[in-house]
mmCIF file of C-alpha atoms in Angstrom:
data_model
loop_
_atom_site.group_PDB
_atom_site.id
_atom_site.type_symbol
_atom_site.label_atom_id
_atom_site.label_comp_id
_atom_site.label_asym_id
_atom_site.label_seq_id
_atom_site.Cartn_x
_atom_site.Cartn_y
_atom_site.Cartn_z
ATOM 1 C CA MET S 402 75.109 137.678 61.832
ATOM 2 C CA ILE S 403 73.685 139.676 64.725
ATOM 3 C CA LYS S 404 71.804 136.702 66.206
ATOM 4 C CA SER S 405 74.953 134.607 66.509
ATOM 5 C CA ALA S 406 76.868 137.599 67.870
ATOM 6 C CA ILE S 407 74.230 138.138 70.554
ATOM 7 C CA GLN S 408 74.529 134.512 71.650
ATOM 8 C CA LYS S 409 78.315 134.673 71.633
ATOM 9 C CA VAL S 410 78.411 137.805 73.784
ATOM 10 C CA LEU S 411 75.721 136.453 76.137
ATOM 11 C CA SER S 412 77.949 133.427 76.712
ATOM 12 C CA GLY S 413 80.765 135.765 77.758
ATOM 13 C CA GLU S 414 82.840 135.512 74.591
ATOM 14 C CA ASP S 415 84.409 138.507 72.872
ATOM 15 C CA LEU S 416 83.684 139.414 69.258
ATOM 16 C CA ALA S 417 86.530 139.595 66.763
ATOM 17 C CA VAL S 418 86.948 142.826 64.817
ATOM 18 C CA ASP S 419 85.210 141.363 61.736
ATOM 19 C CA GLU S 420 82.309 140.047 63.812
ATOM 20 C CA ALA S 421 81.791 143.397 65.520
ATOM 21 C CA LYS S 422 81.974 145.136 62.143
ATOM 22 C CA GLY S 423 79.314 142.749 60.820
ATOM 23 C CA VAL S 424 77.063 143.521 63.781
ATOM 24 C CA MET S 425 77.364 147.258 63.233
ATOM 25 C CA ASP S 426 76.900 146.816 59.476
ATOM 26 C CA SER S 427 73.601 145.051 60.234
ATOM 27 C CA ILE S 428 72.560 147.928 62.466
ATOM 28 C CA MET S 429 73.658 150.665 60.053
ATOM 29 C CA ASP S 430 72.025 148.915 57.076
ATOM 30 C CA GLY S 431 68.696 148.682 58.917
ATOM 31 C CA GLN S 432 68.738 144.871 58.980
ATOM 32 C CA ALA S 433 68.804 144.558 62.776
ATOM 33 C CA THR S 434 65.571 144.925 64.715
ATOM 34 C CA PRO S 435 65.320 147.353 67.641
ATOM 35 C CA GLU S 436 65.158 144.321 69.942
ATOM 36 C CA GLN S 437 68.367 142.861 68.493
ATOM 37 C CA ILE S 438 70.125 146.206 68.848
ATOM 38 C CA MET S 439 69.042 146.405 72.474
ATOM 39 C CA GLU S 440 70.115 142.811 73.127
ATOM 40 C CA ILE S 441 73.611 143.210 71.690
ATOM 41 C CA LEU S 442 74.209 146.536 73.440
ATOM 42 C CA VAL S 443 73.033 145.257 76.821
ATOM 43 C CA ALA S 444 75.038 142.043 76.411
ATOM 44 C CA LEU S 445 78.171 144.005 75.520
ATOM 45 C CA LYS S 446 77.681 146.341 78.474
ATOM 46 C CA GLN S 447 77.252 143.418 80.857
ATOM 47 C CA LYS S 448 80.282 141.551 79.461
ATOM 48 C CA GLY S 449 82.384 144.660 79.048
ATOM 49 C CA GLU S 450 83.347 146.010 75.653
ATOM 50 C CA LYS S 451 86.766 145.011 74.333
ATOM 51 C CA PRO S 452 89.076 147.003 72.010
ATOM 52 C CA ASP S 453 88.505 144.671 69.027
ATOM 53 C CA GLU S 454 84.740 145.102 69.382
ATOM 54 C CA VAL S 455 84.997 148.882 69.482
ATOM 55 C CA ALA S 456 87.407 148.811 66.517
ATOM 56 C CA GLY S 457 84.928 146.773 64.461
ATOM 57 C CA PHE S 458 82.089 149.154 65.299
ATOM 58 C CA VAL S 459 84.243 152.139 64.365
ATOM 59 C CA GLN S 460 85.253 150.570 61.033
ATOM 60 C CA SER S 461 81.608 150.019 60.141
ATOM 61 C CA MET S 462 80.490 153.493 61.187
ATOM 62 C CA ARG S 463 83.330 155.109 59.251
ATOM 63 C CA ASN S 464 82.370 153.073 56.165
ATOM 64 C CA HIS S 465 78.761 154.244 56.508
ATOM 65 C CA SER S 466 79.558 157.885 57.228
ATOM 66 C CA VAL S 467 78.935 160.659 54.743
ATOM 67 C CA ARG S 468 82.160 162.244 53.629
ATOM 68 C CA ILE S 469 82.352 165.845 52.565
ATOM 69 C CA GLU S 470 85.092 167.719 50.762
ATOM 70 C CA LEU S 471 86.203 170.878 52.533
ATOM 71 C CA ARG S 472 87.923 173.775 50.834
ATOM 72 C CA ASN S 473 89.581 174.595 54.159
ATOM 73 C CA GLN S 474 91.172 171.579 55.828
ATOM 74 C CA ASN S 475 91.496 173.528 59.093
ATOM 75 C CA ALA S 476 87.765 173.581 59.804
ATOM 76 C CA VAL S 477 86.466 173.361 63.360
ATOM 77 C CA ASP S 478 83.992 170.541 64.018
ATOM 78 C CA SER S 479 81.148 171.699 66.253
ATOM 79 C CA ALA S 480 78.447 169.294 67.382
ATOM 80 C CA GLY S 481 75.962 169.304 70.193
ATOM 81 C CA THR S 482 74.054 166.398 71.594
ATOM 82 C CA GLY S 483 70.744 168.261 71.609
ATOM 83 C CA GLY S 484 67.524 166.500 72.363
ATOM 84 C CA ASP S 485 68.152 166.325 76.099
ATOM 85 C CA SER S 486 64.679 167.790 76.749
ATOM 86 C CA SER S 487 66.172 170.302 79.175
ATOM 87 C CA HIS S 488 65.131 173.242 76.979
ATOM 88 C CA SER S 489 68.588 174.684 77.529
ATOM 89 C CA PHE S 490 70.378 177.187 75.338
ATOM 90 C CA ASN S 491 72.055 175.563 72.327
ATOM 91 C CA ILE S 492 75.596 176.791 72.975
ATOM 92 C CA SER S 493 77.257 174.702 70.253
ATOM 93 C CA THR S 494 75.267 176.466 67.527
ATOM 94 C CA ALA S 495 75.956 179.879 69.050
ATOM 95 C CA ALA S 496 79.663 179.056 69.339
ATOM 96 C CA GLY S 497 79.705 177.988 65.690
ATOM 97 C CA ILE S 498 78.115 181.268 64.613
ATOM 98 C CA VAL S 499 80.583 183.329 66.657
ATOM 99 C CA ALA S 500 83.562 181.344 65.349
ATOM 100 C CA SER S 501 82.330 181.691 61.777
ATOM 101 C CA ALA S 502 81.878 185.446 62.218
ATOM 102 C CA ALA S 503 85.506 185.547 63.363
ATOM 103 C CA GLY S 504 86.595 183.920 60.095
ATOM 104 C CA VAL S 505 86.858 180.300 61.223
ATOM 105 C CA THR S 506 85.496 177.610 58.899
ATOM 106 C CA VAL S 507 82.925 175.678 60.952
ATOM 107 C CA ALA S 508 81.490 172.238 60.203
ATOM 108 C CA LYS S 509 78.381 172.054 62.399
ATOM 109 C CA HIS S 510 76.481 168.815 62.715
ATOM 110 C CA GLY S 511 74.114 167.206 65.149
ATOM 111 C CA ASN S 512 71.951 164.202 65.797
ATOM 112 C CA ARG S 513 68.368 163.345 64.946
ATOM 113 C CA SER S 514 67.012 165.549 67.713
ATOM 114 C CA VAL S 515 68.534 168.591 65.982
ATOM 115 C CA SER S 516 68.014 170.951 68.907
ATOM 116 C CA SER S 517 67.524 171.141 72.653
ATOM 117 C CA SER S 518 64.211 172.907 72.426
#
């Protein structure tokens, strides 16, 4: 799936929603190689991403996401990018702690880097 999508995008064609979803499914399932991921992302950037392509990627990522049940549906979602190697203060974690201390339900998440330092 991803090989044909790479060729299609390199030729200047847009991916349909289902095609884009299939590409992201391949990435999320670990079937795509790092080289293929790089190729499709660079090709899309050069061509210009279209709404149907983004929609397909979003559908796939939502299908692969971990869902949690919250007791409080009014939780605040706090996430930091982290991992920027700037050794800066992690303000999103501090803000989550302060908000939680004030009685706000906080859902804190991050990326693989986990922290700035």
